[in-house]
Coordinates of C-alpha atoms in Angstrom, one line a residue:
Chain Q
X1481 CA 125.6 219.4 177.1
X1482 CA 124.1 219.6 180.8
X1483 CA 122.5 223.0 180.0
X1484 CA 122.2 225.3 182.6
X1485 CA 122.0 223.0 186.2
X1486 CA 120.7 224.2 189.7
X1487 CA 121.2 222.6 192.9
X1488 CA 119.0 222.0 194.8
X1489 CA 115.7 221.3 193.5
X1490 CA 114.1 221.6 197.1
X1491 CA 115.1 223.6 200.2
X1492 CA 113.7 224.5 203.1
X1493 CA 115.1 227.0 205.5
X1494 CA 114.5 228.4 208.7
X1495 CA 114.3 232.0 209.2
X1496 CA 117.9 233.8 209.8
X1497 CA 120.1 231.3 208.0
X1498 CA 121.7 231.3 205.2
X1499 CA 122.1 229.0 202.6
X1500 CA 123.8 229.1 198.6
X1501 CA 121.5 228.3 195.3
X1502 CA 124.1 227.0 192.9
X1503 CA 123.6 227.5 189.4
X1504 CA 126.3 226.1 186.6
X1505 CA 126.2 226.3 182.9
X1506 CA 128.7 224.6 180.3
X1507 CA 127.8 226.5 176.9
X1508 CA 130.3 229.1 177.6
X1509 CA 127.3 231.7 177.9
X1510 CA 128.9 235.4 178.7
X1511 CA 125.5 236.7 180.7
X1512 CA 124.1 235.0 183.5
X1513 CA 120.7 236.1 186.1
X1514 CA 119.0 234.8 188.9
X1515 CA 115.2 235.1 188.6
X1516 CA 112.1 234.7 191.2
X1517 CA 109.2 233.7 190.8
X1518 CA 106.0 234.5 192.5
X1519 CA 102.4 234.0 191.7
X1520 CA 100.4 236.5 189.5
X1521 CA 104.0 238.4 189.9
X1522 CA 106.0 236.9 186.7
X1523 CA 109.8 236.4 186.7
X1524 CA 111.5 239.4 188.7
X1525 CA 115.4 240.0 188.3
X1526 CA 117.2 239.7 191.4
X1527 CA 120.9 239.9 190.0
X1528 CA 123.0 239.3 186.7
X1529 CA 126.3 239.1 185.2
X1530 CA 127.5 239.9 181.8
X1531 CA 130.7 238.3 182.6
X1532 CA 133.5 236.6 185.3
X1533 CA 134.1 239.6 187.5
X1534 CA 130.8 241.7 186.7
X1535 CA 127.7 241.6 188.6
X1536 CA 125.1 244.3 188.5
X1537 CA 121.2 244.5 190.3
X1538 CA 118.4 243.5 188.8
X1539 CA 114.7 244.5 190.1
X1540 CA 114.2 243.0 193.7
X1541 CA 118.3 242.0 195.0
X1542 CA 118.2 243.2 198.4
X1543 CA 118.5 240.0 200.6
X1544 CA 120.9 238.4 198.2
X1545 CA 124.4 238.2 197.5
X1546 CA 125.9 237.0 193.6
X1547 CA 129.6 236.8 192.9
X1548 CA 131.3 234.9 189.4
X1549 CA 134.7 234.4 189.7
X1550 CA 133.9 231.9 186.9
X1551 CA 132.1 232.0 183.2
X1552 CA 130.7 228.4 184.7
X1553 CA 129.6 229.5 187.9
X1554 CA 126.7 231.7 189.1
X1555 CA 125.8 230.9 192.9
X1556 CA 123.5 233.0 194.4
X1557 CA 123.3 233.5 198.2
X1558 CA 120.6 234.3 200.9
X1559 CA 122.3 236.2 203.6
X1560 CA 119.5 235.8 206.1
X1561 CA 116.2 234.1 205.3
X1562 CA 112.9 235.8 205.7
X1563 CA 109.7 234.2 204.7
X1564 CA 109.4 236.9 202.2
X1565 CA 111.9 234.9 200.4
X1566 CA 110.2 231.6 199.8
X1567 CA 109.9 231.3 196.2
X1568 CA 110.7 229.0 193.3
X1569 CA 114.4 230.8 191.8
X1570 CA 115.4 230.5 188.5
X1571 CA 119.2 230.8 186.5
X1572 CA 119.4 231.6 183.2
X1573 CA 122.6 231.4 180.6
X1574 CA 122.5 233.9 177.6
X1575 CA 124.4 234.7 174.4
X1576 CA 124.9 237.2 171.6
X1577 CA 126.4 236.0 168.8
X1578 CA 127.0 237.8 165.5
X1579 CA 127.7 241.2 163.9
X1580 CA 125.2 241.5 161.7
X1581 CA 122.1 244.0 161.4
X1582 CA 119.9 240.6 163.5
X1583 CA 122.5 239.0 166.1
X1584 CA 121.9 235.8 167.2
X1585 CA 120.3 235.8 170.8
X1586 CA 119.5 232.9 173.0
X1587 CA 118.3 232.3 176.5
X1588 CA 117.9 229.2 178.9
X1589 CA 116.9 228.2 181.9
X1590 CA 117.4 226.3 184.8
X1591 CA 114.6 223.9 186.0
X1592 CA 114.4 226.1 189.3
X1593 CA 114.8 225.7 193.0
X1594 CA 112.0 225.7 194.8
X1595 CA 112.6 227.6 198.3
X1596 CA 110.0 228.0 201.5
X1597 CA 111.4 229.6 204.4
X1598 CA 110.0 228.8 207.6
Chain Z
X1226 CA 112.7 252.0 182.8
X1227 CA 112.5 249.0 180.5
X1228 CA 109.3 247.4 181.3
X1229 CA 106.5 244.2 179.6
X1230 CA 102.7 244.2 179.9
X1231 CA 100.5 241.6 179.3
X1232 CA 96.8 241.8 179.1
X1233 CA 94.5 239.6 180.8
X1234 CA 95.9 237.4 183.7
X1235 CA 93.6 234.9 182.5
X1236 CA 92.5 233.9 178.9
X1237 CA 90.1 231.2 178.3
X1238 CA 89.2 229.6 174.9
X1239 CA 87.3 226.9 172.9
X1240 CA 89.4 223.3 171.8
X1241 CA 89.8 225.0 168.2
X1242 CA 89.5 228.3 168.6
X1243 CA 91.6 231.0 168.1
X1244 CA 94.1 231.9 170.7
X1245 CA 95.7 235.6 171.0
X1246 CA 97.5 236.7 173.8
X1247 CA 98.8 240.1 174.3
X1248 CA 102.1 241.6 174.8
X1249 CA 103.2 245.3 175.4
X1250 CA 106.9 246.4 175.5
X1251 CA 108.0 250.1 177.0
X1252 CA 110.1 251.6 173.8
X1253 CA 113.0 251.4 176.7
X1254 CA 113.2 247.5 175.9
X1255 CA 115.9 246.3 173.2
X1256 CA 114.4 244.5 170.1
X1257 CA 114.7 241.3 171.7
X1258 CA 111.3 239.3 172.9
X1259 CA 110.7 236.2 173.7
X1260 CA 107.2 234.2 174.4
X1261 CA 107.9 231.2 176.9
X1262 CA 105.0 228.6 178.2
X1263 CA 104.9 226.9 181.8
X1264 CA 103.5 223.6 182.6
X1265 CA 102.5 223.5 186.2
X1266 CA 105.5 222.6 188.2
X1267 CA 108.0 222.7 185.8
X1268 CA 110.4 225.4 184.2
X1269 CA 110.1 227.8 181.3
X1270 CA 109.9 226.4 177.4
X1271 CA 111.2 228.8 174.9
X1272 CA 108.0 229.0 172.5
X1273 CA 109.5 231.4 169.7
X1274 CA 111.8 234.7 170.0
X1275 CA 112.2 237.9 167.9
X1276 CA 115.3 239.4 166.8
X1277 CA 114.9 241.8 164.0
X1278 CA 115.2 239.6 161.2
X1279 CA 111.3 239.1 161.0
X1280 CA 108.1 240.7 161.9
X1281 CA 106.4 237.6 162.1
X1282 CA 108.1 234.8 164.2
X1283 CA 106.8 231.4 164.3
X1284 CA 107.5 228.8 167.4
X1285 CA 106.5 225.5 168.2
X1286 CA 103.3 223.8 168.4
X1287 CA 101.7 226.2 165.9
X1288 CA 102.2 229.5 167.6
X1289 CA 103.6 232.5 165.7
X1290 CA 103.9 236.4 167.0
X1291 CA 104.1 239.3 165.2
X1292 CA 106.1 241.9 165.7
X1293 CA 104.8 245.5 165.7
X1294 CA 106.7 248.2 166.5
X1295 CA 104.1 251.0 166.1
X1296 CA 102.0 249.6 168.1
X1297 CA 104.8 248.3 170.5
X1298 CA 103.2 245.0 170.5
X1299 CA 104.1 241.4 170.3
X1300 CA 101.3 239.5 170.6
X1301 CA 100.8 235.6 170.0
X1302 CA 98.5 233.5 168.5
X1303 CA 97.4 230.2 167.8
X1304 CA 94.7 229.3 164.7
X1305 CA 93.3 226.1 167.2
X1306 CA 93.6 225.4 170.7
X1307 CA 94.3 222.5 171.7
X1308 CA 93.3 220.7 174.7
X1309 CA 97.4 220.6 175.4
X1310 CA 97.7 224.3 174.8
X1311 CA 96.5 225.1 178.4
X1312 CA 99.5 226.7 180.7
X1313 CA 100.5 229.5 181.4
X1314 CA 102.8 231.9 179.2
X1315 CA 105.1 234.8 180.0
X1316 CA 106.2 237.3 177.7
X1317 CA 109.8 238.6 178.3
X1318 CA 111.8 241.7 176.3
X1319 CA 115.5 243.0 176.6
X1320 CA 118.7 241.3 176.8
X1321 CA 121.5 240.4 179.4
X1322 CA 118.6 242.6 181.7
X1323 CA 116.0 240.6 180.0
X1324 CA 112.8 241.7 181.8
X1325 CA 108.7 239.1 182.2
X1326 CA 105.4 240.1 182.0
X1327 CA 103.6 239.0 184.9
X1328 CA 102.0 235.9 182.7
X1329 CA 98.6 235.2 181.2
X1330 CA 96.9 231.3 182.0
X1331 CA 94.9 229.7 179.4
X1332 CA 92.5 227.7 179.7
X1333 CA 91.2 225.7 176.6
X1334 CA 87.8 224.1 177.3
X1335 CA 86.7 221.2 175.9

């Protein structure tokens, strides 16, 4: 298993375009998010998914766009670059598994892209 | 709103010495928490997670965390620092929404 993949590992944009972060998982993990991450600032929730067709905001989503027409598939685009955007981004793949009193939960990550927009 | 503090941006400790770093979760977050570590440049290492069937988890590389819900806390520890030991760690509560603390560095000094 691949894990959770992001492409690329480095970008670097210019202000007003727009570019794609692709993230793709292969363990068949229902919930998917996009993550930033800024110093001193943790991890902050841009979007998520909690399946194909369902995408919901997360904490800070203006600026970007998700769709997931696929379980796989969780790209996440920049409509118009702003230096306020340059950032390292983060996908994560989750589960729940189980019916019990303690499901089963897991979480991983992406090894990030790292953006700067110039 | 569902929401993750942690106390003290920065921690430093002795090689050997105890290491406890603090978590706080709102009530609003889901029994579901997670301690992750971050080596400089790279991503986030699941260290240990809790999901009801424990009050006191135990991770890799010697941490544990324990899991109090009176207190709302999920702090972690370590008996020894090691040398090795010195990143920085994130706490994180909730799940599909899952939501970070803003992280706490360690520094172990020799």
């Amino acid at each position: 298993n691949a894990g959770v993949t992001q492409t690329p590992k480095f970008q670097v944009l210019k202000t007003g375009q727009s570019m794609t972060l692709q993230c793709a998982q292969d363990m068949n993990h229902e919930y998917m998010s996009w993550y930033r991450q800024d110093p001193g600032m943790g991890l902050r929730l841009i979007h998520y998914s909690v399946g194909a067709g369902i995408t919901d905001q997360g904490e800070v989503p203006n600026g970007y766009n998700v769709s997931r027409s696929t379980t796989e598939d969780f790209p996440l685009r920049l409509l118009s670059a702003a230096p306020s955007q340059t950032s390292v981004y983060f996908c994560a793949s989750s589960y729940l598994t189980g019916r019990s009193a303690y499901p089963d939960y897991g979480y991983t990550f992406g090894s990030g892209t790292r953006l700067t927009v110039v | 709103a569902q929401s993750v503090t942690q106390l003290g941006s920065h921690v430093s400790v002795s090689e050997g010495a105890l290491v406890l770093l603090r978590c706080n979760y709102s009530s609003s977050v889901p029994p579901y928490l997670f301690w992750y570590v971050q080596y400089p440049n790279q991503g986030l290492q699941l260290l240990l997670k809790y999901t009801s069937a424990a009050t006191l988890v135990k991770g890799i590389n010697g941490f544990e965390a324990e899991f109090k819900k009176s207190e709302t806390s999920f702090h972690l520890t370590k008996p020894s620092a090691h040398m090795s030991d010195a990143a920085e760690y994130f706490c994180a509560g909730g799940y599909q929404k899952v939501t970070f603390g803003t992280g706490t560095k360690l520094q172990v000094i020799p």
